[in-house]
Short mmCIF file of C-alpha atoms in Angstrom, two decimals:
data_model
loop_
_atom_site.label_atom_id
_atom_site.label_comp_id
_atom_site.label_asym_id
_atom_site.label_seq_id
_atom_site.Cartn_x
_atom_site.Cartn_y
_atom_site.Cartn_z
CA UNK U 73 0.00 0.00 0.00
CA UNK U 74 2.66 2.15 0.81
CA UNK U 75 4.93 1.39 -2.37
CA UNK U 76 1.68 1.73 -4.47
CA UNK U 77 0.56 5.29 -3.00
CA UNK U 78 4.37 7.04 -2.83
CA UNK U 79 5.13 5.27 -6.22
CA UNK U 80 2.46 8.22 -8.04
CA UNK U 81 3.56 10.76 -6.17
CA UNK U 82 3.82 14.24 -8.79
CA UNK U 83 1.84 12.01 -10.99
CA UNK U 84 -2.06 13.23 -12.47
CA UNK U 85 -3.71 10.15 -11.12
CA UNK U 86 -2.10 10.46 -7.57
CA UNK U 87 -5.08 10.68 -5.97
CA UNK U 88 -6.50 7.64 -7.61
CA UNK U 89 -3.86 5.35 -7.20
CA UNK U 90 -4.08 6.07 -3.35
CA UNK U 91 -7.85 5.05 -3.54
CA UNK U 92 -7.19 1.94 -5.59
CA UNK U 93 -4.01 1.20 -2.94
CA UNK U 94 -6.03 1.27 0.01
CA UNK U 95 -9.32 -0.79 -1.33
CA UNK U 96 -7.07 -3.06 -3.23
CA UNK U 97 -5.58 -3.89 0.38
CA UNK U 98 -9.30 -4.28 1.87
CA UNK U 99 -10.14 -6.68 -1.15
CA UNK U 100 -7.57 -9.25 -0.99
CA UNK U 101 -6.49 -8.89 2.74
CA UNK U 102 -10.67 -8.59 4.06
CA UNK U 103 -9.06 -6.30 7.20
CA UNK U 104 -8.58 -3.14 8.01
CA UNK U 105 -4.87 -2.29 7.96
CA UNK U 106 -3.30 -0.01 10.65
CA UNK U 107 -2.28 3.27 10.13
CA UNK U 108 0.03 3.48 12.66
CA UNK U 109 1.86 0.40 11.80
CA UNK U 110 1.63 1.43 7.97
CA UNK U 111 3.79 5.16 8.96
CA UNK U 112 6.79 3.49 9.08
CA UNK U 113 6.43 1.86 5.52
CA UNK U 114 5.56 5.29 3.86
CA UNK U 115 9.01 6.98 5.01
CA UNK U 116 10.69 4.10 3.63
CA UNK U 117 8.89 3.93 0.16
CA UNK U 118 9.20 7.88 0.58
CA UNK U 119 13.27 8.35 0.46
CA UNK U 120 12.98 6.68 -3.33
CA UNK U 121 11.39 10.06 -4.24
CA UNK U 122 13.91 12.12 -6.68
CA UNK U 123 13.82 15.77 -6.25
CA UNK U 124 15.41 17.55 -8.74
CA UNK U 125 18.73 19.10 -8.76
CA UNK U 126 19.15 18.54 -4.40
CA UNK U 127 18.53 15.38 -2.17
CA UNK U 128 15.60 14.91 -0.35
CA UNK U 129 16.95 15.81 3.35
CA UNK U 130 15.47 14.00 6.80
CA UNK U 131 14.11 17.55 7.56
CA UNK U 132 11.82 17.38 4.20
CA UNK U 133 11.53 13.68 4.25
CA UNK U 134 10.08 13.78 7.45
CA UNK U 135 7.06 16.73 6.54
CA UNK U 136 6.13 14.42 3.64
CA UNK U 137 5.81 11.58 5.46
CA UNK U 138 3.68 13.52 8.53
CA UNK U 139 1.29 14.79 5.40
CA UNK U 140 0.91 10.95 4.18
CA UNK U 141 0.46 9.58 7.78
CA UNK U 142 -1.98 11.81 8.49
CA UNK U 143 -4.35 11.10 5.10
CA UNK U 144 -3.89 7.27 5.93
CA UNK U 145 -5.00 8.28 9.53
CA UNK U 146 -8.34 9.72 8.29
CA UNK U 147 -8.64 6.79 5.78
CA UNK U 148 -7.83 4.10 8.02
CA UNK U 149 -8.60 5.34 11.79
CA UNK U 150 -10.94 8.52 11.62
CA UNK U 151 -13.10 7.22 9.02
CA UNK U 152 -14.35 3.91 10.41
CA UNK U 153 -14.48 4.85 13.34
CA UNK U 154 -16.84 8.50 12.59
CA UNK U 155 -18.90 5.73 10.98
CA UNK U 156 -18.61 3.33 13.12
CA UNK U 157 -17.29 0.77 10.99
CA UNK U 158 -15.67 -2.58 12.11
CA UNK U 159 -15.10 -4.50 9.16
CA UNK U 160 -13.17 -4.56 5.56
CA UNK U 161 -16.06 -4.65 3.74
CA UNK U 162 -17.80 -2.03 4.92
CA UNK U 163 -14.82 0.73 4.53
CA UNK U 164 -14.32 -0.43 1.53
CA UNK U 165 -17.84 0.85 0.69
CA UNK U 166 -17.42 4.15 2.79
CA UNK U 167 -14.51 4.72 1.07
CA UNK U 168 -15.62 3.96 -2.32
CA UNK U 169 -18.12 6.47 -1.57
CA UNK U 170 -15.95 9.41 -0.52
CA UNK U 171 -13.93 8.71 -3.86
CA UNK U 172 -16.92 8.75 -6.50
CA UNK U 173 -18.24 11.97 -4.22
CA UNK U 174 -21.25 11.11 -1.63
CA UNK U 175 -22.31 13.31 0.41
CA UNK U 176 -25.41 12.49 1.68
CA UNK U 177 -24.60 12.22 5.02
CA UNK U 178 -22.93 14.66 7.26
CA UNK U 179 -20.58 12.60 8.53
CA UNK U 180 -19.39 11.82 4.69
CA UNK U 181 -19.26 15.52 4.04
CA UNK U 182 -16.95 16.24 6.68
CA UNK U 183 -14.76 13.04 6.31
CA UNK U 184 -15.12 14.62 1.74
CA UNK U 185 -13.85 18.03 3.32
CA UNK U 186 -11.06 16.29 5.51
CA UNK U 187 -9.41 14.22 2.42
CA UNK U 188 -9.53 16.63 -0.03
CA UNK U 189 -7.51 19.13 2.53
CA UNK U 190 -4.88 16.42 3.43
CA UNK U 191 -4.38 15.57 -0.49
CA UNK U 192 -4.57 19.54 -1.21
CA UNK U 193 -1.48 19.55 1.43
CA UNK U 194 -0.03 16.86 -0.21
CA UNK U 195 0.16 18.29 -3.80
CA UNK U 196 1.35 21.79 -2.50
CA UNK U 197 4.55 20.45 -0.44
CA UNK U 198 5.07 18.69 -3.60
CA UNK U 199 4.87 20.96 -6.37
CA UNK U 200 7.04 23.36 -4.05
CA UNK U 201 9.89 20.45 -3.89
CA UNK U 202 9.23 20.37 -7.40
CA UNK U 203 8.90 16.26 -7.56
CA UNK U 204 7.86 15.11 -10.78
CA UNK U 205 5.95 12.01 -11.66
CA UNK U 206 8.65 8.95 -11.80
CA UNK U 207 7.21 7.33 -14.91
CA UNK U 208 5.25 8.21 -18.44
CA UNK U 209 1.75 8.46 -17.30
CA UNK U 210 -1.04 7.16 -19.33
CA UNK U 211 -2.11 8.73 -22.34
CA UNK U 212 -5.40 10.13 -22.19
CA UNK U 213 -8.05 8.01 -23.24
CA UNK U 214 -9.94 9.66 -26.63
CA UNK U 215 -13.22 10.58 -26.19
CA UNK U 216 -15.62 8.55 -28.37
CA UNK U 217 -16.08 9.65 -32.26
CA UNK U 218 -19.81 10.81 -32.60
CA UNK U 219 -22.15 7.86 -33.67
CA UNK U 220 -22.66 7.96 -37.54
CA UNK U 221 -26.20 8.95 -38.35
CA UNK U 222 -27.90 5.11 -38.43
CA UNK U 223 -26.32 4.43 -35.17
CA UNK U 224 -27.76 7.01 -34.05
CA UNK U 225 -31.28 5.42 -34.78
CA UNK U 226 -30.32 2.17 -33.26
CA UNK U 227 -28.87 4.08 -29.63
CA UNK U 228 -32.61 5.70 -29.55
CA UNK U 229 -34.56 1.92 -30.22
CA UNK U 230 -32.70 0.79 -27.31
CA UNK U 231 -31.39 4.04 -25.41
CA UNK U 232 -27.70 3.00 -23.99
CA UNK U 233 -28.17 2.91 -20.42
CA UNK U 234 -31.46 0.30 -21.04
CA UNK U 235 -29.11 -1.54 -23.43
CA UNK U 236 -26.96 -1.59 -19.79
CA UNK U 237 -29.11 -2.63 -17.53
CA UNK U 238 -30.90 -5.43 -20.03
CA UNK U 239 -27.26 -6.81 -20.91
CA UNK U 240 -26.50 -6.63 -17.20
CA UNK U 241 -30.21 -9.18 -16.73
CA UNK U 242 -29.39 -11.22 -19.48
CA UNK U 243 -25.18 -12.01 -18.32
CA UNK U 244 -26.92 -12.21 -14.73
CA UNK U 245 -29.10 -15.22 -15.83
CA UNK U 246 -27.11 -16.70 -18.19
CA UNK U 247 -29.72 -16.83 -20.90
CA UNK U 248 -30.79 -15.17 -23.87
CA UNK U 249 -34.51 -16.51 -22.73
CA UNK U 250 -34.33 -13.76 -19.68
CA UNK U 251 -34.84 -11.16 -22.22
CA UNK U 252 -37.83 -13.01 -23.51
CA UNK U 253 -39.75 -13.72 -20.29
CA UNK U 254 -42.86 -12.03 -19.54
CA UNK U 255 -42.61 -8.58 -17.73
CA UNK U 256 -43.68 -9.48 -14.06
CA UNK U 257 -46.95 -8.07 -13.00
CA UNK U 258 -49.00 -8.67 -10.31
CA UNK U 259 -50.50 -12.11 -11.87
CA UNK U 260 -46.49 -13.28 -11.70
CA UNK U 261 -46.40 -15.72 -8.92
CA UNK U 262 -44.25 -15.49 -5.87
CA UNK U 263 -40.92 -17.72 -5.52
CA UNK U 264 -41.81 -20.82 -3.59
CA UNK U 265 -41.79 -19.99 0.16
CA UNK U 266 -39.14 -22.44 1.16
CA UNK U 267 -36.86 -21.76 -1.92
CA UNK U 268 -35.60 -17.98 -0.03
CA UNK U 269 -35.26 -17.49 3.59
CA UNK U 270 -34.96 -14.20 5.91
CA UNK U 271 -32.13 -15.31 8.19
CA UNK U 272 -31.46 -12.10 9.95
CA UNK U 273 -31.43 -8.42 9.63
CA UNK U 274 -28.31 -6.36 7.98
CA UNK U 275 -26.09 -4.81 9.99
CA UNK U 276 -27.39 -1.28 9.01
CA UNK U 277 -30.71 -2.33 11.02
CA UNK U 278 -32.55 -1.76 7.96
CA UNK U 279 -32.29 -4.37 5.10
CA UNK U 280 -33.12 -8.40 5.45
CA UNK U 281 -30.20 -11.30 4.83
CA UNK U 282 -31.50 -13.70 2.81
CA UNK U 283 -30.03 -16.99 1.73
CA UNK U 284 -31.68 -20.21 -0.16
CA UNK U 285 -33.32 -22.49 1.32
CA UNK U 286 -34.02 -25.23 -1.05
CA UNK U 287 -32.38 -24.79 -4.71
CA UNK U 288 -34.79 -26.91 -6.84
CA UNK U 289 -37.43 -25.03 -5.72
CA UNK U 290 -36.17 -21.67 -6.62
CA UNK U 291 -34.82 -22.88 -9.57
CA UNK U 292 -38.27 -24.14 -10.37
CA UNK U 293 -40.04 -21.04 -9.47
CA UNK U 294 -38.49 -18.13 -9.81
CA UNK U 295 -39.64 -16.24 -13.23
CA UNK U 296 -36.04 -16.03 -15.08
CA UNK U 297 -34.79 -19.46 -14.33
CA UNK U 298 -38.35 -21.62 -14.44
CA UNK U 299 -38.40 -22.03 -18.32
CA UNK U 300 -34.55 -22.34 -18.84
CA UNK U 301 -34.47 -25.88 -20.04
CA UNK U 302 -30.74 -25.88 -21.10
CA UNK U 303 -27.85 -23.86 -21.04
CA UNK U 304 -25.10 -22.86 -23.70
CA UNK U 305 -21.81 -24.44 -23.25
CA UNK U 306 -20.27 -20.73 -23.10
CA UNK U 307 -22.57 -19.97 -19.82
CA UNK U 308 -22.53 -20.95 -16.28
CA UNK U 309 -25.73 -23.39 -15.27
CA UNK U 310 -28.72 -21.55 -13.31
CA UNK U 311 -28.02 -24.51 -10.54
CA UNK U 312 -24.61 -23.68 -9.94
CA UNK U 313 -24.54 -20.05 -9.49
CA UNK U 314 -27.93 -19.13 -8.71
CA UNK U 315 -29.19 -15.38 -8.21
CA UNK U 316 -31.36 -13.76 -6.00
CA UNK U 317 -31.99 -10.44 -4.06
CA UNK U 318 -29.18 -9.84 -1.73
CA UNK U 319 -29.60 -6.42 0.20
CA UNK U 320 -25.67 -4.79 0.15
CA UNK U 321 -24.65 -7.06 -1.98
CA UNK U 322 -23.03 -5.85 -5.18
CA UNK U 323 -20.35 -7.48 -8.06
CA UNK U 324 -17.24 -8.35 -7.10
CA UNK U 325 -14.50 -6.16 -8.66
CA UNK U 326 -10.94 -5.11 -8.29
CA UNK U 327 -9.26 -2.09 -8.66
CA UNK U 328 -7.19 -3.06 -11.57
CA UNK U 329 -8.28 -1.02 -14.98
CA UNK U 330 -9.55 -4.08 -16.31
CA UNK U 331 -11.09 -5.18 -14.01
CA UNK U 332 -14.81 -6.74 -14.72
CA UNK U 333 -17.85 -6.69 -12.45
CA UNK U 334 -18.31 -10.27 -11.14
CA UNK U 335 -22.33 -11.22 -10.55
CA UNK U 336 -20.77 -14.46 -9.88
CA UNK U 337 -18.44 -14.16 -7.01
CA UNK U 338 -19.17 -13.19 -3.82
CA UNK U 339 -18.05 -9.23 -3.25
CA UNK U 340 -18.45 -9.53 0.96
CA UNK U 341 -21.33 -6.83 1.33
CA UNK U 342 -24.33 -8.68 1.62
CA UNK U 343 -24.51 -12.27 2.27
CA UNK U 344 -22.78 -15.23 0.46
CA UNK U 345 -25.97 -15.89 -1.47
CA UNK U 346 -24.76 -14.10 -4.93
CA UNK U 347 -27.03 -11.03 -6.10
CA UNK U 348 -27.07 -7.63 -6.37
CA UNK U 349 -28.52 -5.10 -4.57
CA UNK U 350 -30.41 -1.92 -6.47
CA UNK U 351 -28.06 0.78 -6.48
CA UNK U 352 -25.56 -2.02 -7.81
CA UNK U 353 -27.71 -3.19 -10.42
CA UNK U 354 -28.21 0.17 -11.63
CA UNK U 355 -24.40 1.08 -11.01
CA UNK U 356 -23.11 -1.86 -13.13
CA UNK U 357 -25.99 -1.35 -16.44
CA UNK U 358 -24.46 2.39 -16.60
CA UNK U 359 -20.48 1.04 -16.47
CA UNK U 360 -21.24 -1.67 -18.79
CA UNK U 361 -22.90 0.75 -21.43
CA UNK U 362 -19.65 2.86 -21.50
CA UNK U 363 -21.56 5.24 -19.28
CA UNK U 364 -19.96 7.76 -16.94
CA UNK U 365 -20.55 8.98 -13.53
CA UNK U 366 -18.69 12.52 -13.87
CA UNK U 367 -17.61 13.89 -17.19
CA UNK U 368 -14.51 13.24 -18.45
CA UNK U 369 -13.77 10.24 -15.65
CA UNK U 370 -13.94 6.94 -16.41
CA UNK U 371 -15.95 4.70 -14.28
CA UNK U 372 -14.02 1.88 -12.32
CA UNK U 373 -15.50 -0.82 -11.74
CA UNK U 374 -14.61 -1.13 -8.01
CA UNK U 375 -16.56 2.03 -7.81
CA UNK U 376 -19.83 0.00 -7.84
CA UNK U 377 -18.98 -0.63 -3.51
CA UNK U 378 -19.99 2.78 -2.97
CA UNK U 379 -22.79 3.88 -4.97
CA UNK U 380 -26.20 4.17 -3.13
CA UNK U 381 -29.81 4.59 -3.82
CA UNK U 382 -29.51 8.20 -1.70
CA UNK U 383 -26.81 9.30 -4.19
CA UNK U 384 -29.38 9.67 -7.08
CA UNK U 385 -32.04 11.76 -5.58
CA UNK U 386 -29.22 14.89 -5.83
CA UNK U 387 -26.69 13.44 -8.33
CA UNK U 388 -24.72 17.04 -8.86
CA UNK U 389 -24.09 17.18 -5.32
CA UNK U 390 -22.75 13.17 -5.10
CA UNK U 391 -20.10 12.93 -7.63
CA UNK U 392 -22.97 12.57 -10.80
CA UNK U 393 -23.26 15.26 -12.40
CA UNK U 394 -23.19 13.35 -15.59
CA UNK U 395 -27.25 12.33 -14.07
CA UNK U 396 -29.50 15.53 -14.30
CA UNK U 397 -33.06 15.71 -12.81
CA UNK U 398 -35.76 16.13 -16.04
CA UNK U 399 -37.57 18.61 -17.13
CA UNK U 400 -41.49 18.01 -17.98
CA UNK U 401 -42.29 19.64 -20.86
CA UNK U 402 -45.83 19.77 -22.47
CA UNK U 403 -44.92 17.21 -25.13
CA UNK U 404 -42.20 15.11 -23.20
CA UNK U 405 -42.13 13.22 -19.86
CA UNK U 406 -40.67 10.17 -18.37
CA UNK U 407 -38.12 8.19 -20.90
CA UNK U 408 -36.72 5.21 -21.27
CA UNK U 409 -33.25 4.93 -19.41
CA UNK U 410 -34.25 7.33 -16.75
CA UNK U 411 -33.35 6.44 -13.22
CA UNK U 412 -35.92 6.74 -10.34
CA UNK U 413 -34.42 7.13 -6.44
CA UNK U 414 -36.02 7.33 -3.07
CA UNK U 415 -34.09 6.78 -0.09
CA UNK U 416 -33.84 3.05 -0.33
CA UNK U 417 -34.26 1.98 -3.55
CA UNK U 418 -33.38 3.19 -7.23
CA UNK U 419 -34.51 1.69 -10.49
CA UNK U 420 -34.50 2.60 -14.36
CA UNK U 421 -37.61 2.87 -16.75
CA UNK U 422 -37.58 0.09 -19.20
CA UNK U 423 -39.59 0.98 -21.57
CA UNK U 424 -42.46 3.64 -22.28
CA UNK U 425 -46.17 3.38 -23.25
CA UNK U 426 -47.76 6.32 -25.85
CA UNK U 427 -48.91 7.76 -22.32
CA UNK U 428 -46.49 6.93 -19.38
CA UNK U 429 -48.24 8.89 -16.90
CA UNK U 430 -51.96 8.39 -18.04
CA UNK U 431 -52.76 11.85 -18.91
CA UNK U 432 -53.56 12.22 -22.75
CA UNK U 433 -57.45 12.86 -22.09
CA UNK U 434 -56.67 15.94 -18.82
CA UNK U 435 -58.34 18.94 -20.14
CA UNK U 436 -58.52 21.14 -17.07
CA UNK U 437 -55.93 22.13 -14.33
CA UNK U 438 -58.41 20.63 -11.51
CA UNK U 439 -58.28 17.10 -13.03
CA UNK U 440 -54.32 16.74 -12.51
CA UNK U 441 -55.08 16.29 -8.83
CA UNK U 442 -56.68 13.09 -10.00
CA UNK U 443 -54.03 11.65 -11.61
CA UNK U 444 -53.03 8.08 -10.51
CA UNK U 445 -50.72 5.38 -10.87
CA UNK U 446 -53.16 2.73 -11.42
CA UNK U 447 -53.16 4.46 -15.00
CA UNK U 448 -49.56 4.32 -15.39
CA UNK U 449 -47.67 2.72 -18.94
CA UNK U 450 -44.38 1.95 -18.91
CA UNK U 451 -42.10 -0.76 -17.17
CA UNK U 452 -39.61 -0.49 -14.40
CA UNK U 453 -35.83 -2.58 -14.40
CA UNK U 454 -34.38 -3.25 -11.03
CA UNK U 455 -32.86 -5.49 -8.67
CA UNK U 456 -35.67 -5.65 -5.91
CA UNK U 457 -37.08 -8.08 -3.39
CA UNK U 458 -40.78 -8.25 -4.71
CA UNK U 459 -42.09 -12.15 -5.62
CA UNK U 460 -39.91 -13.45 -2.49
CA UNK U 461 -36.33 -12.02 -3.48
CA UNK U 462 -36.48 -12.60 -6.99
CA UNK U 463 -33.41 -9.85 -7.60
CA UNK U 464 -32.70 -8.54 -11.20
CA UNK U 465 -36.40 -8.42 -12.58
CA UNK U 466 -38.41 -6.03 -15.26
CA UNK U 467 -42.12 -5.39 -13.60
CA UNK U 468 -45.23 -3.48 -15.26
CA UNK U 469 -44.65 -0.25 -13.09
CA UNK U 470 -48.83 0.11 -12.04
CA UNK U 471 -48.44 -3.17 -10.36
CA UNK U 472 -45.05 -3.00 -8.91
CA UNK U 473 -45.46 0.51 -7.29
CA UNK U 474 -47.96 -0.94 -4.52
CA UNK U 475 -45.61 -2.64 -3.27
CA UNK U 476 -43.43 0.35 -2.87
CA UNK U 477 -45.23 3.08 -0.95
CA UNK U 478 -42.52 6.15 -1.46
CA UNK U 479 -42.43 5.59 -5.09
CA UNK U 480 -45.93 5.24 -5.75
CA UNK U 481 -46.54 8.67 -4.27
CA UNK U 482 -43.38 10.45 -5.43
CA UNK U 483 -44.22 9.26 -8.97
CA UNK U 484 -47.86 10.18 -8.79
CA UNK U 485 -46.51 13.73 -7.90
CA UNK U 486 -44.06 13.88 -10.98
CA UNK U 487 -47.48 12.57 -12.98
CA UNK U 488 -49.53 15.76 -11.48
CA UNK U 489 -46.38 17.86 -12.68
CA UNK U 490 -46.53 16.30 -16.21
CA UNK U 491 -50.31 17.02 -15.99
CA UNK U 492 -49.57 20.79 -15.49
CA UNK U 493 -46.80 20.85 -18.09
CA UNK U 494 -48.82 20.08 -20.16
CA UNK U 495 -52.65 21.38 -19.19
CA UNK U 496 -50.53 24.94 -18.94
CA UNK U 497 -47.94 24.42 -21.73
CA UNK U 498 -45.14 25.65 -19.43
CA UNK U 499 -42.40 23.29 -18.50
CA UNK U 500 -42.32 21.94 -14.99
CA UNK U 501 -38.53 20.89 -13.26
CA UNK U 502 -39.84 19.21 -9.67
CA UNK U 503 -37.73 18.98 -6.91
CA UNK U 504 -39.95 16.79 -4.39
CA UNK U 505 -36.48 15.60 -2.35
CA UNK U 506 -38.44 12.24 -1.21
CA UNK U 507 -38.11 11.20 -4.86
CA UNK U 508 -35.88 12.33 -8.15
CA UNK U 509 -36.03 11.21 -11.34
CA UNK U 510 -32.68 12.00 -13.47
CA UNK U 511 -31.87 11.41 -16.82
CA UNK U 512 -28.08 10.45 -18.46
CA UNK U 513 -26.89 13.13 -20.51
CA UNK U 514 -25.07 11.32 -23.26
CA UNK U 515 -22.61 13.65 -24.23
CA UNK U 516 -19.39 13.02 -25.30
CA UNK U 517 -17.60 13.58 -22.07
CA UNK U 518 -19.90 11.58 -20.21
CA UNK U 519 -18.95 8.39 -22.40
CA UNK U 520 -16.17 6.48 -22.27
CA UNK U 521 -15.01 2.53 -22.24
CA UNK U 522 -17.37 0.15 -20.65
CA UNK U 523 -16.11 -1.89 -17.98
CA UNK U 524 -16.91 -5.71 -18.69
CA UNK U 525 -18.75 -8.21 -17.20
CA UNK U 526 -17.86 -11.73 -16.22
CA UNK U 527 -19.31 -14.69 -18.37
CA UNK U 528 -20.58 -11.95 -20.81
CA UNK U 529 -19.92 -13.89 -23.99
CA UNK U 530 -22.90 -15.93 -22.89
CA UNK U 531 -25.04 -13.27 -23.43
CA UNK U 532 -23.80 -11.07 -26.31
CA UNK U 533 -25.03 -12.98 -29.20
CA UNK U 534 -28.50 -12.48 -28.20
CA UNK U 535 -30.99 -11.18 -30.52
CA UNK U 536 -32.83 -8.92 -28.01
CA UNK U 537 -29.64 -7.14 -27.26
CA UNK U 538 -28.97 -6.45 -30.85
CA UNK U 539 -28.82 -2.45 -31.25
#
C-alpha cells in the first residue's frame, strides 16, 4: 500500500492510485490495515522520491511523510471509526463512496472536506519540492467519435443505459430466454416460500439477509430461471450459481483497470448468497454501457462498492453530475433509461407506453389532482425483493409501485407535474427531495469505455440485445 501510493507521487492520477491502494488492500487482505503500523512503511517507500537538482533531506523527508500519515489516519482510523465501521467490507464501501463523491450524510461531508484538505497539502509540499511524476503516465483516453447517423437510430430503439441494464439481466441469468420472459406483473407468482429465507437483519438495522433455502425449488419457481431448459456451453448453469436479491450485496470487482464486475463471485457486502442489490444493479448497467458517472472520468468498476440509492435523488451534489433531474415539458415526460431514487431503492424505466403517466385525455388544471398510478404505462428494471427475493427483474410499473409506498406517491406527484406541463404548456422541473427522477446526458464527455462483465460472452449474441 505504501509502495503503491508514494510510487504516483507528482503524478495526475495520484489521488487515484491512493484510492485503488487502500481498497485493493481491503479486497484481498478482508481487514482493516493499521495506520500506525503502515507510517513506518511510507518513510521508507518515501526516500525513493527524486527531487530535482538537491537530495531529499530527513528535515523534508520527514514533513512528507507527517502529510501521508496523516491522510492514511483519516482513511484508516478517523473514518471507520466516525462511521462506526468494524469491518473490511464495509470501509471499503465508505470509502468507495468518498472517492466517486457522496455526500449524503454529514458525517461523509466532513470526512469529503477532511481528504480533499490532506491531499490539497499533499500536492502543494510537492509541487514546491518540485517532484515530478517517476514514470510516463497514461495517455489520455480519446473521447468517443460521434455515432454515424444510423447508429444514431439504433442508440434511440434501445437508449444505452437500457441496453446496460438489459445486458447486465441477461449475463446475470445466463440466458438469452431472460430477455424473452414475460414482464412481471402482479398475476407473476411469488418464488416458492421455502426456496428464499430471511435469516437475519443487515447490519445497518434496515435491510433483510437472505439466503436459499431449497435450490430446486427456486430454480423451479423463480420467473427467469423456471423455463430455462438448457444452457449454452459458453454460460454458467442456473443450478450452480444461482441469483437472488441480496440487500448490500453488489459485483465483485478489483481495482485493476480491467477489471470486470463479477455477478458471480461473492463481493463480501451482503450475504454469500450471490445477487445484487439496487443501487448495484443500476451502477453496473451504466459502467457496462460505456456510461460515466462525472464527465470526463472513467468509471471503475470497483466504484460500484460505494454507490447508493440516496446518491441519485441529488446526483450534482454526489459525484454525478453526468445524471440531471428532467424537465417536464408539455410534449415530453418520463423516458426510457431514466433512473428513479427514493431513499432506499433506485430503479430505471424500461420501456415507455404512448402515455407513461396516463394523462392524454386531462383537459382542465383541476383534473391533474386526480391523476393516478393505477393508469400508469411503462415498465420499471431493477434489482428488488418483490415475488420473495427474486433480484434482477423487469415489472409493469402500475403493479409494482404498490408494493413500494414512497415511489408510488413520489411518482404520482411527478405525474400531477406532467399534468400541469402540459394542461398549462409551461415546463415543470420538480424537486420533491423524497423522490428524483434523473436522466443520463449522453454527451461526449460523459462516455467512455465500458467496464466488462464476467461470463458476458454468454449473453452477447442475443438477438434482443442487438442495437
Amino acid at each position: 500500500m505504501a509502495s503503491d501510493t508514494t510510487g504516483s507521487v507528482g503524478c495526475n492520477n495520484f489521488e487515484s492510485e491512493t484510492w485503488d491502494a487502500v481498497n485493493r488492500y481491503l479486497i484481498e487482505q478482508k481487514e482493516i490495515p493499521s495506520a500506525r503500523e503502515l507510517k513506518p512503511y511510507l518513510r521508507e517507500s518515501l526516500k525513493e522520491v527524486k527531487i530535482p537538482g538537491e537530495v531529499l533531506t530527513d528535515e523534508k523527508l520527514e514533513a512528507l511523510s507527517q502529510n501521508f500519515a496523516e491522510l492514511f489516519e483519516i482513511l484508516l482510523s478517523e473514518a471507520p471509526q466516525t462511521a462506526h465501521i468494524r469491518d473490511a467490507a464495509s470501509l471499503l464501501g465508505l470509502l468507495s463512496a468518498l472517492e466517486l463523491g457522496d455526500h449524503t450524510t454529514a458525517v461523509k461531508v466532513r470526512l469529503q472536506s477532511r481528504v480533499q484538505s490532506q491531499f490539497a497539502k499533499i500536492h502543494k509540499q510537492v509541487t514546491a519540492l518540485g517532484i515530478q511524476c517517476p514514470h510516463p503516465e497514461p495517455t489520455p483516453e480519446p473521447e468517443p467519435e460521434p455515432q454515424p447517423p444510423a447508429e444514431q437510430e439504433r442508440a434511440n430503439a434501445t437508449p444505452l443505459p437500457v441496453y446496460g441494464a438489459r445486458f447486465t439481466l441477461a449475463t446475470a441469468y445466463q440466458s438469452c430466454q431472460a430477455l424473452a420472459e414475460p414482464v412481471l406483473d402482479e398475476s407473476t407468482p411469488e418464488i416458492a416460500p421455502e426456496a428464499v429465507k430471511i435469516t437475519g437483519t443487515h447490519p445497518d438495522g434496515v435491510g433483510s439477509r437472505r439466503m436459499i433455502g431449497d435450490l430446486r425449488s427456486l430454480l423451479s419457481s423463480h420467473p427467469y430461471y423456471k423455463n430455462i431448459h438448457a444452457y449454452e456451453p459458453q454460460c454458467l448453469r442456473g443450478s450452480s450459481y444461482p441469483m437472488i436479491y441480496d440487500y448490500g450485496g453488489k459485483p465483485y470487482a478489483t481495482t485493476g483497470s480491467q477489471s470486470p464486475l463479477n455477478l458471480f463471485r461473492d463481493a463480501g457486502g451482503g450475504t454469500s448468497v450471490l445477487g445484487t442489490d439496487c443501487s448495484g444493479f443500476i451502477y453496473t448497467g451504466l459502467a457496462t454501457a460505456g456510461l460515466r458517472l462525472s464527465p470526463n472520468k472513467n468509471m471503475k468498476a470497483s466504484g460500484v462498492n460505494g454507490i447508493s440509492a440516496a446518491m441519485y435523488l441529488e446526483p450534482q451534489d454526489n459525484g454525478m453530475s453526468c445524471l440531471a433531474k428532467i424537465t417536464l415539458t408539455p410534449t415530453s415526460t418520463l423516458q426510457a433509461g431514466d433512473i428513479v431514487a427514493v431513499p432506499g431503492h433506485v430503479l430505471m424505466i424500461d420501456s415507455v407506453g404512448e402515455d407513461p403517466f396516463g394523462i392524454k385525455d386531462v383537459k382542465a388544471v383541476e383534473e391533474c389532482a386526480n391523476v393516478e398510478s393505477k393508469n400508469f404505462d411503462f415498465v420499471v428494471i431493477q434489482s428488488s425483493s418483490n415475488k420473495n427475493a427474486v433480484g434482477i427483474n423487469r415489472y409493469v410499473a402500475k403493479d409494482y409501485l404498490t408494493t413500494s409506498e414512497k415511489m408510488k406517491a413520489g411518482l404520482e406527484k411527478y405525474a400531477y407535474y406532467a399534468c400541469l406541463a402540459k394542461v398549462k404548456r409551461q415546463n415543470q422541473r420538480p424537486n420533491l427531495g423524497t423522490l428524483s427522477v434523473i436522466r443520463h446526458k449522453l454527451t461526449a464527455g460523459c462516455r467512455g469505455t465500458r467496464i466488462k462483465l464476467a461470463q458476458e460472452a454468454c449473453v452477447q449474441s442475443c438477438p434482443l440485445l442487438k442495437r
